[in-house]
Amino acid sequence: MDYDMILLRYGEIAIKGKNRSRFEKAAYHHVKAVLAPFPRTNIIKEYGRLYVELNGEPFQDVIDVLKHIFGIVSLSPVKRAPSELEPIIETAKKLMQEMNPGPDTKFKVNARRAWKAFPHGSQDLQHLVGAPVLREFPQLKVDVHQPEIELRVEVREGSTYLFSEVIKAAGGFPLSSNGKAMLLLSGGIDSPVAGYQALRKGLEVEAIHFHSYPFTSERAKQKVLDLAQVLANYAGRIRVHLVPFTDIQTRLHQSGHENLLITLMRRAMLRISTQLAEERKAMAIVTGDSLGQVASQTLGSMNVIGRVSDLPLLRPLVAMDKEQIIRYAEQIGTYDLSILPYEDCCTLFVPKSPATNPNLNVVERVEQSIPELEQLIAAAVEGTEAIILRAGGHPDDAIVINANKGKTEHKEQQEINHNSDVPGADSTHGDWF
């Protein structure tokens, strides 16, 4: 197929009234970010829709990227013609020829004259285009009620757009249109899916991962970055905060309260995440919790763990079962990465009988018996490293930041400055952090 443009249609944002322009602007920036690997493309904004001029870029590759844009419900590959009758008819014939309709294919022309100076009205244009197409393709059969092919013709002052195929896109809300949240990202199945769901609801997401090097390998860290890269491909870019958790995990294990270890670890993780969220001006924390899936995801455990943060805890998967979550992971492309056998920090020191209904008073007394805990948490925040991943890139090419000193180890400093403007478990511990 040889197309000139791709038409993008908005979804839920169409009903947002006075906020419409803000939502459209967010969608535009998201499209711009994910099209960075296609430098010849050009974006045209019109009321209620966007057009992407291909200018020689491979249309299928661009389609594959654009259909994952949040806030876009559908898209159509478009042929463009001068706004004159004969070129419109010839372009319509060419489009139909490329579609290669079979015998008795039900067919309809749907014309719209947006440029009122065009000499033919919408109804007349439908007949003026439809008749020569039917003569050229006698296998077509007119059916205005249930057509298999609906040839759409939009006449505008500069050009006329012709298209037929409608490709389903991601839907939801434009990226960052509903604020920013921090995603607790592990190497498991659940948390990347939770991150995708958060992105789809219009949240700008920054990921937080806790590692326990040298107890966990570099491959485990790479696995998480590969998962984050998948999310970055949807979002345009994503910032990943890598938190050193070895000292905290070791000290909690030494406290002697084995059955409470997962609860204590998660509370420490949530304290750290809350501090990072405040630094990054995020308004919520997203987790991969699925109610009842593992011992630490009972209602009692989630209640005790969540008490350490004043931020809203968003749990997109809370009512899903594991089979549903796996299907989502397969659809978004994270499943094969998630099942790679590289341990993360929560597979260390796993208790034989973790508490399923921990007592808040007991947990708080255990924490008070570790006077250096707050100091260890502060050191973990201070030692956090941030990495920015970009759509179409690779973790090896990421921008690495010392989050607290504000220094970069990558020559593309301008990418970091632009970051705020462009919106991009099966064990007993679950897949949460």
XYZ file of C-alpha atoms in Angstrom:
433
model
C 0.000 0.000 0.000
C 1.145 3.532 -0.781
C -0.233 6.141 1.607
C 0.544 9.814 2.147
C -0.788 10.407 5.659
C -2.282 8.768 8.745
C -5.428 10.169 10.354
C -5.695 9.929 14.163
C -9.058 10.253 15.938
C -9.491 11.250 19.577
C -11.563 9.248 22.026
C -12.730 10.134 25.538
C -11.229 13.620 25.306
C -13.978 14.615 22.869
C -16.397 14.960 25.822
C -14.109 17.031 28.004
C -15.608 20.413 27.132
C -13.478 23.316 28.303
C -10.550 20.973 28.964
C -10.504 19.775 25.376
C -7.579 21.943 24.247
C -5.434 20.714 27.155
C -6.165 17.081 26.303
C -5.466 17.654 22.605
C -2.168 19.326 23.444
C -1.158 16.342 25.590
C -2.023 13.944 22.753
C -0.009 16.046 20.296
C 3.100 15.955 22.520
C 2.765 12.192 22.951
C 2.543 11.673 19.182
C 5.546 13.924 18.679
C 7.582 11.976 21.236
C 6.925 8.510 19.818
C 7.580 9.690 16.249
C 11.142 10.727 17.121
C 12.562 7.638 15.328
C 10.778 8.806 12.142
C 12.300 12.255 11.510
C 10.633 12.869 8.144
C 7.111 12.720 9.565
C 5.161 15.922 10.114
C 2.137 16.417 12.399
C -0.842 18.510 11.281
C -3.385 19.582 13.912
C -7.023 20.093 13.039
C -10.043 20.403 15.277
C -10.828 17.001 16.762
C -8.063 15.075 14.992
C -4.414 14.869 13.997
C -2.782 13.974 10.696
C 0.726 12.559 10.344
C 2.405 13.189 6.990
C 4.665 10.239 6.180
C 7.013 11.951 3.686
C 8.514 8.618 2.709
C 8.633 6.967 6.139
C 7.434 3.303 6.153
C 3.723 3.560 6.765
C 3.294 0.188 8.534
C 6.089 0.941 11.019
C 4.532 4.315 11.808
C 1.090 2.710 12.159
C 2.509 0.165 14.626
C 3.754 3.024 16.824
C 0.727 5.288 16.538
C -1.867 2.640 17.374
C -0.453 2.560 20.902
C -0.955 6.303 21.499
C -3.187 6.850 24.509
C -6.215 9.056 23.850
C -6.399 7.958 20.194
C -9.280 5.535 19.536
C -8.638 4.793 15.872
C -6.507 5.727 12.901
C -6.749 5.445 9.140
C -4.087 5.411 6.400
C -4.930 8.239 3.970
C -4.305 9.072 0.328
C -4.184 12.756 -0.506
C -5.384 14.409 -3.739
C -5.762 17.994 -4.982
C -9.239 19.356 -4.244
C -10.388 18.994 -7.841
C -12.919 16.467 -9.075
C -10.813 14.478 -11.576
C -7.789 13.974 -9.274
C -10.191 12.904 -6.501
C -11.783 10.293 -8.776
C -8.417 8.971 -9.959
C -7.129 8.712 -6.376
C -10.316 6.875 -5.357
C -9.756 4.348 -8.150
C -6.133 3.866 -7.119
C -7.127 3.285 -3.494
C -9.745 0.712 -4.512
C -7.273 -1.026 -6.785
C -4.822 -1.426 -3.897
C -7.611 -2.781 -1.693
C -8.390 -5.407 -4.378
C -12.063 -6.056 -3.546
C -13.488 -9.523 -4.193
C -16.737 -10.494 -5.972
C -19.947 -8.981 -4.575
C -18.087 -6.780 -2.095
C -20.565 -4.396 -0.473
C -19.490 -0.816 -1.140
C -20.403 2.749 -0.208
C -18.989 6.257 -0.743
C -19.242 8.666 2.164
C -18.265 12.196 1.069
C -17.914 15.315 3.201
C -17.336 18.809 1.828
C -15.516 20.697 4.589
C -14.387 23.383 2.100
C -17.620 25.102 1.105
C -16.090 26.724 -2.000
C -15.780 23.314 -3.642
C -18.335 23.317 -6.510
C -20.011 20.008 -5.613
C -21.963 19.291 -2.426
C -21.483 16.189 -0.292
C -24.421 14.250 -1.765
C -23.435 15.059 -5.381
C -19.832 14.151 -4.676
C -20.819 10.700 -3.465
C -22.380 9.960 -6.858
C -19.633 11.704 -8.839
C -16.973 9.526 -7.178
C -19.025 6.352 -6.743
C -20.157 5.973 -10.376
C -16.685 5.840 -12.013
C -15.413 3.567 -9.228
C -18.288 1.142 -9.858
C -17.552 1.168 -13.598
C -13.883 0.454 -12.906
C -14.672 -2.337 -10.422
C -17.834 -4.155 -11.518
C -17.438 -6.715 -8.726
C -18.548 -4.034 -6.236
C -22.137 -4.010 -5.028
C -23.669 -0.853 -3.516
C -24.945 -1.237 0.045
C -25.364 2.036 1.944
C -26.464 0.333 5.187
C -23.875 -2.411 5.827
C -20.939 -1.832 3.474
C -17.818 -3.967 3.703
C -15.829 -1.101 2.186
C -16.757 2.478 3.016
C -14.739 4.858 0.860
C -14.544 8.151 2.732
C -13.782 11.392 0.922
C -13.073 14.609 2.861
C -12.704 17.743 0.734
C -10.674 20.498 2.366
C -9.272 23.709 0.957
C -5.687 22.552 0.702
C -6.203 18.874 -0.146
C -8.779 16.110 -0.258
C -8.286 13.065 1.949
C -9.436 9.592 0.897
C -9.426 6.577 3.184
C -11.345 3.442 4.076
C -9.568 1.298 6.662
C -10.164 2.077 10.356
C -7.573 0.592 12.721
C -8.366 0.309 16.419
C -5.955 2.207 18.690
C -5.250 2.271 22.431
C -8.013 4.662 23.521
C -8.033 5.992 27.075
C -6.741 9.456 27.940
C -3.715 11.298 26.517
C -0.488 10.734 28.389
C 0.092 13.064 31.389
C -3.363 14.638 31.023
C -4.345 13.321 34.471
C -1.118 14.054 36.336
C 1.974 12.099 37.379
C 2.370 8.928 39.453
C 5.245 6.698 40.536
C 5.079 3.042 39.454
C 6.628 0.402 41.711
C 8.199 -1.775 39.019
C 9.569 -5.266 39.621
C 10.702 -7.909 37.194
C 7.437 -9.830 37.562
C 4.319 -10.071 35.448
C 1.960 -7.733 37.276
C 3.640 -4.370 37.770
C 4.406 -3.663 34.067
C 0.741 -4.312 33.290
C -0.252 -1.943 36.095
C 2.086 0.637 34.567
C 0.476 0.256 31.160
C -3.004 0.664 32.665
C -1.867 3.810 34.478
C -0.449 5.250 31.256
C -3.694 4.473 29.451
C -5.667 6.457 32.035
C -3.656 9.580 31.310
C -0.972 9.376 33.981
C 2.626 10.278 33.345
C 4.518 7.440 34.998
C 7.973 7.305 36.536
C 9.143 3.852 37.625
C 10.866 2.895 40.882
C 12.823 -0.347 41.135
C 14.507 -1.702 44.278
C 17.656 -3.771 43.783
C 19.864 -5.687 46.230
C 23.197 -5.888 44.471
C 25.321 -8.003 44.855
C 22.681 -10.475 46.081
C 20.806 -9.900 42.825
C 22.556 -9.971 39.465
C 23.056 -7.331 36.795
C 20.812 -9.460 34.594
C 17.942 -8.898 37.024
C 18.480 -5.148 36.736
C 18.691 -5.387 32.942
C 15.435 -7.344 32.882
C 13.641 -4.513 34.682
C 15.120 -1.908 32.348
C 13.963 -3.977 29.374
C 10.444 -4.025 30.852
C 10.620 -0.264 31.404
C 11.745 0.138 27.777
C 8.515 -1.529 26.646
C 6.562 1.026 28.678
C 8.742 3.820 27.265
C 7.832 2.696 23.761
C 4.202 3.361 24.663
C 4.838 6.547 26.627
C 7.477 8.240 24.475
C 9.900 8.190 27.378
C 10.028 7.029 30.974
C 12.269 7.785 33.950
C 13.364 4.807 36.063
C 14.630 5.304 39.618
C 16.984 2.521 40.754
C 16.997 2.334 44.556
C 19.761 0.461 46.466
C 17.903 -1.732 48.949
C 20.572 -4.189 50.161
C 21.343 -2.545 53.521
C 17.686 -2.090 54.432
C 16.780 -5.633 53.443
C 19.702 -7.110 55.358
C 18.892 -5.121 58.513
C 15.208 -6.059 58.416
C 16.174 -9.707 58.075
C 18.397 -9.378 61.147
C 15.465 -8.104 63.220
C 14.358 -11.699 63.777
C 10.721 -11.236 62.763
C 10.718 -13.586 59.786
C 6.958 -13.761 59.329
C 6.763 -9.942 59.095
C 9.737 -9.527 56.759
C 7.727 -8.924 53.558
C 5.447 -6.469 55.365
C 8.438 -4.575 56.789
C 10.178 -4.510 53.403
C 7.136 -3.173 51.612
C 6.591 -0.479 54.202
C 10.221 0.615 53.773
C 9.799 0.598 49.993
C 6.663 2.680 50.260
C 8.394 5.230 52.511
C 11.182 5.599 49.953
C 8.707 5.803 47.079
C 6.744 8.521 48.851
C 9.872 10.634 49.271
C 10.820 10.182 45.620
C 7.255 11.033 44.597
C 7.390 14.267 46.576
C 10.729 15.181 44.966
C 9.335 14.504 41.486
C 5.970 16.196 42.202
C 4.003 12.978 41.661
C 0.557 12.771 43.222
C 0.078 9.000 43.566
C 1.841 5.630 43.692
C 0.846 2.795 41.345
C 1.332 -0.844 42.379
C 0.712 -4.230 40.797
C -1.343 -5.531 43.732
C -4.034 -8.082 42.910
C -6.274 -8.767 45.899
C -5.632 -12.149 47.515
C -3.043 -13.241 44.961
C -0.268 -13.710 47.543
C 0.093 -13.402 51.303
C 1.153 -9.763 51.225
C -1.785 -8.784 49.029
C -4.559 -9.683 51.409
C -6.718 -6.785 52.504
C -5.136 -6.875 55.955
C -1.595 -6.748 54.579
C -2.375 -3.959 52.107
C -3.964 -1.941 54.915
C -0.912 -2.193 57.187
C 1.568 -1.545 54.376
C -0.328 1.452 53.009
C -0.423 3.269 56.361
C 3.104 4.665 55.884
C 2.141 6.936 52.966
C -0.291 9.824 52.679
C -0.310 9.535 48.879
C -3.111 7.676 47.088
C -2.156 4.093 46.250
C -3.547 3.169 42.832
C -3.995 -0.564 42.176
C -5.230 -1.040 38.575
C -5.101 -4.849 38.847
C -6.733 -5.238 42.248
C -9.819 -7.124 40.967
C -8.105 -9.084 38.158
C -7.127 -12.740 38.391
C -3.736 -14.002 37.240
C -5.019 -15.301 33.898
C -6.385 -11.862 32.989
C -3.134 -10.177 33.956
C -1.114 -12.644 31.873
C -3.300 -11.954 28.830
C -2.672 -8.220 29.205
C 1.085 -8.847 29.600
C 1.105 -10.868 26.388
C -0.816 -8.154 24.540
C 1.486 -5.307 25.572
C 4.681 -7.321 25.047
C 6.023 -7.702 28.595
C 5.171 -11.333 29.372
C 8.202 -13.011 27.763
C 10.510 -10.617 29.601
C 8.723 -11.031 32.933
C 9.144 -14.819 32.997
C 12.919 -14.702 32.489
C 14.481 -16.498 35.507
C 16.437 -13.642 37.070
C 15.780 -13.037 40.772
C 14.815 -9.645 42.150
C 15.361 -8.469 45.701
C 12.075 -9.834 47.063
C 13.090 -13.405 46.250
C 15.786 -13.074 48.912
C 15.052 -14.081 52.530
C 11.507 -15.175 51.661
C 9.810 -16.392 54.876
C 8.238 -19.848 54.982
C 5.045 -18.500 56.574
C 4.553 -14.803 55.787
C 1.917 -12.976 57.802
C -1.373 -12.620 55.925
C -3.043 -10.369 58.491
C -0.249 -8.468 60.272
C -0.995 -6.409 63.352
C -0.207 -2.729 62.817
C 0.886 -2.118 66.422
C 3.285 -5.072 66.323
C 4.753 -3.952 62.993
C 5.301 -0.420 64.278
C 7.000 -1.711 67.453
C 9.368 -3.821 65.356
C 10.252 -0.771 63.257
C 10.853 1.298 66.412
C 13.281 -1.371 67.613
C 15.475 -0.602 64.582
C 16.635 2.954 65.364
C 18.822 3.195 62.266
C 15.938 2.398 59.899
C 15.174 6.036 59.065
C 18.850 6.683 58.395
C 19.005 3.663 56.066
C 15.915 4.893 54.218
C 17.447 8.359 53.795
C 20.658 6.781 52.468
C 18.679 4.735 49.940
C 16.931 7.865 48.680
C 20.249 9.680 48.466
C 21.838 6.792 46.562
C 19.052 6.450 44.011
C 20.144 6.540 40.385
C 17.753 7.661 37.643
C 17.718 6.514 34.037
C 15.656 8.001 31.205
C 14.531 5.603 28.482
C 13.182 6.871 25.150
C 10.725 5.340 22.684
C 12.451 3.289 20.012
C 15.675 3.262 21.983
C 17.510 0.681 24.073
C 18.475 0.712 27.767
C 22.147 0.699 26.764
C 21.612 4.122 25.152
C 19.685 5.563 28.103
C 20.391 8.863 29.811
C 21.867 8.152 33.258
C 21.386 10.704 36.013
C 22.737 11.084 39.505
C 19.338 12.089 40.822
C 20.593 14.103 43.790
C 23.595 15.895 42.324
C 21.781 16.657 39.084
C 24.678 15.506 36.911
C 24.225 13.527 33.705
C 26.487 10.887 32.286
C 25.131 11.330 28.756
C 25.767 14.064 26.268
C 22.081 14.690 25.572
C 21.349 17.018 28.480
C 18.576 18.696 26.492
C 16.600 15.447 26.554
C 16.437 15.642 30.342
C 15.367 19.264 30.329
C 12.587 18.319 27.908
C 11.394 15.413 30.024
C 8.867 17.424 32.016
C 7.290 18.758 28.836
C 6.736 15.557 26.888
C 4.636 12.858 28.304
C 6.513 9.437 27.646
C 5.164 -12.578 40.356
C 4.658 -15.706 41.076
C 6.509 -16.125 44.364
C 5.151 -15.577 47.828
C 6.064 -11.885 47.822
C 3.928 -11.021 44.773
C 4.812 -8.479 42.093
C 4.475 -5.090 43.687
C 7.584 -3.013 44.041
